[in-house]
PDB file of C-alpha atoms in Angstrom:
ATOM      1  CA  ARG A 146     203.098 140.801 132.586  1.00 31.00           C
ATOM      2  CA  ARG A 147     199.970 142.919 132.263  1.00 31.00           C
ATOM      3  CA  VAL A 148     200.966 144.960 135.307  1.00 31.00           C
ATOM      4  CA  LEU A 149     204.468 145.414 133.872  1.00 30.00           C
ATOM      5  CA  PHE A 150     203.011 146.422 130.502  1.00 33.00           C
ATOM      6  CA  ARG A 151     200.663 148.936 132.154  1.00 33.00           C
ATOM      7  CA  SER A 152     203.552 150.352 134.192  1.00 33.00           C
ATOM      8  CA  LEU A 153     205.690 150.703 131.078  1.00 34.00           C
ATOM      9  CA  ALA A 154     202.815 152.292 129.181  1.00 35.00           C
ATOM     10  CA  ALA A 155     202.229 154.784 132.004  1.00 36.00           C
ATOM     11  CA  ALA A 156     205.939 155.596 132.189  1.00 38.00           C
ATOM     12  CA  ALA A 157     206.096 156.005 128.420  1.00 39.00           C
ATOM     13  CA  SER A 158     203.155 158.392 128.488  1.00 39.00           C
ATOM     14  CA  ALA A 159     204.770 160.451 131.225  1.00 38.00           C
ATOM     15  CA  VAL A 160     208.075 160.569 129.384  1.00 37.00           C
ATOM     16  CA  ALA A 161     206.327 161.546 126.155  1.00 39.00           C
ATOM     17  CA  ALA A 162     204.476 164.364 127.893  1.00 40.00           C
ATOM     18  CA  PHE A 163     207.710 165.575 129.474  1.00 38.00           C
ATOM     19  CA  ALA A 164     209.610 165.333 126.205  1.00 39.00           C
ATOM     20  CA  GLN A 165     207.045 167.388 124.357  1.00 40.00           C
ATOM     21  CA  ALA A 166     207.193 170.074 127.028  1.00 40.00           C
ATOM     22  CA  ASN A 167     210.996 170.012 127.322  1.00 41.00           C
ATOM     23  CA  PRO A 168     212.386 173.533 126.769  1.00 41.00           C
ATOM     24  CA  ALA A 169     215.778 172.160 125.682  1.00 43.00           C
ATOM     25  CA  VAL A 170     214.290 171.430 122.272  1.00 42.00           C
ATOM     26  CA  PRO A 171     214.701 174.271 119.768  1.00 43.00           C
ATOM     27  CA  SER A 172     211.466 176.249 119.419  1.00 51.00           C
ATOM     28  CA  SER A 173     211.667 178.073 116.087  1.00 56.00           C
ATOM     29  CA  PRO A 174     208.706 177.712 113.696  1.00 55.00           C
ATOM     30  CA  ALA A 175     210.776 175.427 111.450  1.00 59.00           C
ATOM     31  CA  SER A 176     211.813 173.168 114.312  1.00 61.00           C
ATOM     32  CA  SER A 177     208.229 173.105 115.559  1.00 64.00           C
ATOM     33  CA  ALA A 178     207.132 171.813 112.150  1.00 62.00           C
ATOM     34  CA  ILE A 179     209.912 169.237 112.212  1.00 68.00           C
ATOM     35  CA  ALA A 180     208.964 168.141 115.721  1.00 66.00           C
ATOM     36  CA  GLU A 181     205.389 167.836 114.492  1.00 66.00           C
ATOM     37  CA  SER A 182     206.525 165.534 111.662  1.00 64.00           C
ATOM     38  CA  LEU A 183     208.402 163.393 114.196  1.00 69.00           C
ATOM     39  CA  ASN A 184     205.331 163.341 116.427  1.00 62.00           C
ATOM     40  CA  LEU A 185     203.293 162.093 113.467  1.00 62.00           C
ATOM     41  CA  ARG A 186     205.823 159.323 112.812  1.00 68.00           C
ATOM     42  CA  PHE A 187     206.010 158.434 116.497  1.00 70.00           C
ATOM     43  CA  ALA A 188     202.582 159.275 117.848  1.00 62.00           C
ATOM     44  CA  ASN A 189     203.353 158.516 121.489  1.00 71.00           C
ATOM     45  CA  GLY A 190     206.479 160.706 121.553  1.00 81.00           C
ATOM     46  CA  ILE A 191     208.713 157.673 121.975  1.00 86.00           C
ATOM     47  CA  VAL A 192     211.062 157.015 119.099  1.00 87.00           C
ATOM     48  CA  ALA A 193     212.880 153.952 120.435  1.00 87.00           C
ATOM     49  CA  VAL A 194     213.673 151.998 123.561  1.00 88.00           C
ATOM     50  CA  ALA A 195     217.247 150.764 123.884  1.00 90.00           C
ATOM     51  CA  GLU A 196     218.312 148.786 126.935  1.00 86.00           C
ATOM     52  CA  GLU A 197     215.432 150.210 128.986  1.00 84.00           C
ATOM     53  CA  LYS A 198     216.361 153.794 128.004  1.00 88.00           C
ATOM     54  CA  ILE A 199     213.568 155.641 126.267  1.00 88.00           C
ATOM     55  CA  ILE A 200     214.596 157.801 123.309  1.00 90.00           C
ATOM     56  CA  THR A 201     212.036 160.523 122.692  1.00 88.00           C
ATOM     57  CA  VAL A 202     211.137 162.952 119.931  1.00 86.00           C
ATOM     58  CA  ALA A 203     212.750 165.649 122.096  1.00 86.00           C
ATOM     59  CA  ASP A 204     216.033 163.696 122.165  1.00 89.00           C
ATOM     60  CA  VAL A 205     216.042 163.433 118.374  1.00 90.00           C
ATOM     61  CA  MET A 206     215.197 167.125 117.987  1.00 89.00           C
ATOM     62  CA  GLN A 207     218.002 168.106 120.338  1.00 88.00           C
ATOM     63  CA  TYR A 208     220.396 165.893 118.363  1.00 90.00           C
ATOM     64  CA  ILE A 209     219.465 167.174 114.879  1.00 91.00           C
ATOM     65  CA  GLY A 210     218.668 170.782 115.826  1.00 89.00           C
ATOM     66  CA  PRO A 211     222.117 172.197 115.002  1.00 91.00           C
ATOM     67  CA  LEU A 212     222.063 170.462 111.582  1.00 92.00           C
ATOM     68  CA  LEU A 213     218.729 171.856 110.395  1.00 90.00           C
ATOM     69  CA  PRO A 214     219.894 175.242 109.020  1.00 91.00           C
ATOM     70  CA  GLN A 215     222.463 173.552 106.782  1.00 92.00           C
ATOM     71  CA  LEU A 216     219.929 170.952 105.663  1.00 91.00           C
ATOM     72  CA  ARG A 217     217.465 173.722 104.810  1.00 89.00           C
ATOM     73  CA  THR A 218     219.986 175.644 102.701  1.00 92.00           C
ATOM     74  CA  GLU A 219     221.233 172.548 100.854  1.00 93.00           C
ATOM     75  CA  ALA A 220     217.792 171.250  99.896  1.00 91.00           C
ATOM     76  CA  ARG A 221     216.552 172.676  96.603  1.00 93.00           C
ATOM     77  CA  THR A 222     212.895 171.730  97.019  1.00 92.00           C
ATOM     78  CA  GLU A 223     210.550 171.077  99.909  1.00 90.00           C
ATOM     79  CA  LYS A 224     210.297 167.420  98.842  1.00 93.00           C
ATOM     80  CA  GLU A 225     214.085 167.054  98.889  1.00 93.00           C
ATOM     81  CA  PHE A 226     214.191 168.730 102.304  1.00 91.00           C
ATOM     82  CA  GLN A 227     211.572 166.329 103.681  1.00 90.00           C
ATOM     83  CA  GLU A 228     213.410 163.286 102.277  1.00 92.00           C
ATOM     84  CA  ARG A 229     216.741 164.430 103.699  1.00 93.00           C
ATOM     85  CA  LEU A 230     215.102 165.311 106.992  1.00 91.00           C
ATOM     86  CA  GLU A 231     213.635 161.829 107.314  1.00 90.00           C
ATOM     87  CA  GLN A 232     217.069 160.318 106.551  1.00 93.00           C
ATOM     88  CA  LEU A 233     218.642 162.608 109.147  1.00 93.00           C
ATOM     89  CA  GLN A 234     216.012 161.642 111.713  1.00 91.00           C
ATOM     90  CA  ASP A 235     216.569 157.931 111.062  1.00 92.00           C
ATOM     91  CA  SER A 236     220.331 158.396 111.312  1.00 94.00           C
ATOM     92  CA  ALA A 237     219.942 160.338 114.573  1.00 93.00           C
ATOM     93  CA  ILE A 238     217.743 157.614 116.037  1.00 93.00           C
ATOM     94  CA  GLN A 239     220.309 154.972 115.110  1.00 94.00           C
ATOM     95  CA  ASP A 240     223.129 157.075 116.597  1.00 93.00           C
ATOM     96  CA  LEU A 241     221.215 157.561 119.864  1.00 94.00           C
ATOM     97  CA  VAL A 242     220.488 153.817 120.116  1.00 94.00           C
ATOM     98  CA  ASP A 243     224.132 152.998 119.327  1.00 93.00           C
ATOM     99  CA  ARG A 244     225.234 155.425 122.016  1.00 93.00           C
ATOM    100  CA  VAL A 245     223.136 153.601 124.631  1.00 94.00           C
ATOM    101  CA  LEU A 246     224.580 150.250 123.530  1.00 94.00           C
ATOM    102  CA  ILE A 247     228.157 151.562 123.585  1.00 94.00           C
ATOM    103  CA  VAL A 248     227.767 152.908 127.123  1.00 93.00           C
ATOM    104  CA  LYS A 249     226.250 149.578 128.180  1.00 93.00           C
ATOM    105  CA  GLU A 250     229.201 147.724 126.666  1.00 92.00           C
ATOM    106  CA  PHE A 251     231.607 149.890 128.681  1.00 93.00           C
ATOM    107  CA  ARG A 252     229.728 149.207 131.901  1.00 91.00           C
ATOM    108  CA  LYS A 253     229.778 145.430 131.360  1.00 91.00           C
ATOM    109  CA  ASP A 254     233.397 145.342 132.478  1.00 89.00           C
ATOM    110  CA  GLU A 255     233.343 146.236 136.165  1.00 87.00           C
ATOM    111  CA  LYS A 256     237.065 147.061 136.041  1.00 89.00           C
ATOM    112  CA  ARG A 257     236.404 149.991 133.730  1.00 90.00           C
ATOM    113  CA  GLN A 258     235.212 153.098 135.506  1.00 90.00           C
ATOM    114  CA  ILE A 259     235.412 156.813 134.912  1.00 92.00           C
ATOM    115  CA  PRO A 260     237.115 158.476 137.899  1.00 93.00           C
ATOM    116  CA  ALA A 261     234.770 160.886 139.672  1.00 95.00           C
ATOM    117  CA  HIS A 262     237.232 163.767 139.292  1.00 95.00           C
ATOM    118  CA  TYR A 263     237.038 163.428 135.462  1.00 95.00           C
ATOM    119  CA  VAL A 264     233.304 164.052 135.643  1.00 96.00           C
ATOM    120  CA  ASP A 265     233.761 166.864 138.188  1.00 96.00           C
ATOM    121  CA  ASN A 266     236.352 168.535 135.941  1.00 96.00           C
ATOM    122  CA  ALA A 267     234.146 168.206 132.862  1.00 96.00           C
ATOM    123  CA  ILE A 268     231.230 169.817 134.703  1.00 96.00           C
ATOM    124  CA  ALA A 269     233.464 172.595 136.049  1.00 96.00           C
ATOM    125  CA  ASP A 270     234.776 173.239 132.522  1.00 96.00           C
ATOM    126  CA  GLU A 271     231.227 173.350 131.181  1.00 94.00           C
ATOM    127  CA  ILE A 272     230.172 175.858 133.851  1.00 96.00           C
ATOM    128  CA  ALA A 273     233.217 178.008 133.113  1.00 96.00           C
ATOM    129  CA  GLU A 274     232.723 177.959 129.331  1.00 95.00           C
ATOM    130  CA  ARG A 275     228.950 178.017 128.864  1.00 93.00           C
ATOM    131  CA  PHE A 276     227.869 179.881 131.974  1.00 94.00           C
ATOM    132  CA  GLU A 277     230.838 182.212 132.510  1.00 94.00           C
ATOM    133  CA  GLY A 278     231.630 180.426 135.760  1.00 94.00           C
ATOM    134  CA  ASP A 279     228.229 181.364 137.223  1.00 95.00           C
ATOM    135  CA  ARG A 280     226.826 178.325 139.017  1.00 94.00           C
ATOM    136  CA  SER A 281     223.412 179.976 139.425  1.00 95.00           C
ATOM    137  CA  LYS A 282     223.114 180.272 135.615  1.00 95.00           C
ATOM    138  CA  PHE A 283     224.041 176.606 135.356  1.00 95.00           C
ATOM    139  CA  LEU A 284     221.404 175.621 137.920  1.00 96.00           C
ATOM    140  CA  ALA A 285     218.805 177.762 136.119  1.00 96.00           C
ATOM    141  CA  PHE A 286     219.714 175.958 132.883  1.00 94.00           C
ATOM    142  CA  LEU A 287     219.198 172.577 134.553  1.00 94.00           C
ATOM    143  CA  LYS A 288     215.887 173.720 135.997  1.00 95.00           C
ATOM    144  CA  ALA A 289     214.675 174.963 132.586  1.00 93.00           C
ATOM    145  CA  LYS A 290     215.734 171.652 131.099  1.00 86.00           C
ATOM    146  CA  GLY A 291     213.871 169.746 133.828  1.00 90.00           C
ATOM    147  CA  GLN A 292     217.035 167.963 134.849  1.00 91.00           C
ATOM    148  CA  THR A 293     218.575 167.359 138.249  1.00 95.00           C
ATOM    149  CA  GLN A 294     222.262 167.745 139.004  1.00 95.00           C
ATOM    150  CA  ARG A 295     222.469 163.974 139.398  1.00 96.00           C
ATOM    151  CA  ASP A 296     220.888 163.429 135.967  1.00 94.00           C
ATOM    152  CA  TYR A 297     223.257 165.955 134.424  1.00 95.00           C
ATOM    153  CA  ARG A 298     226.242 164.293 136.082  1.00 96.00           C
ATOM    154  CA  LYS A 299     225.157 160.934 134.650  1.00 94.00           C
ATOM    155  CA  GLU A 300     224.790 162.529 131.201  1.00 93.00           C
ATOM    156  CA  VAL A 301     228.289 163.993 131.405  1.00 95.00           C
ATOM    157  CA  GLU A 302     229.705 160.657 132.552  1.00 96.00           C
ATOM    158  CA  GLU A 303     227.986 158.889 129.642  1.00 94.00           C
ATOM    159  CA  ASN A 304     229.435 161.476 127.239  1.00 93.00           C
ATOM    160  CA  ILE A 305     232.913 160.753 128.595  1.00 95.00           C
ATOM    161  CA  ILE A 306     232.325 157.006 128.291  1.00 95.00           C
ATOM    162  CA  PHE A 307     231.043 157.400 124.739  1.00 93.00           C
ATOM    163  CA  GLN A 308     234.064 159.470 123.697  1.00 92.00           C
ATOM    164  CA  TYR A 309     236.402 156.976 125.341  1.00 92.00           C
ATOM    165  CA  MET A 310     234.745 154.030 123.600  1.00 92.00           C
ATOM    166  CA  GLN A 311     234.833 155.824 120.243  1.00 88.00           C
ATOM    167  CA  GLY A 312     238.568 156.250 120.715  1.00 88.00           C
ATOM    168  CA  GLN A 313     238.910 152.532 121.302  1.00 85.00           C
TER     169      GLN A 313
END
């Protein structure tokens, strides 16, 4: 158990270091301050562990990033902003954990599978829409994000699973 604990601690440290250096997280001064507040709440950079999947500060920042401008304009005081931000962070953490559990639930039934061509089509659509059909831009994006094509494919598949399960 000690060896397992040490291995998990080492892996958690590596993931935390990666998450804090992940360029996919918004890098404006406001988001840097928000990331700092998350880092204070979760000193090791790990927010939660759900079914052996580590949810990091970077994951939460990526999830709430698009919502921050609206939150900033709606809050009348800095205190109100901080309270709403903490609620948003907690909600995001719960959503990310739920997402992991929903995908796990889908995978319990071995009869349910996402056909490979669904994932291929989703990736092709993403390349066409976000990267103007330029695969080299897509690969540069993955490299900047520190993600392999295999990891990205798994992420896309999990997004499809999540959307399917939400529809159920």
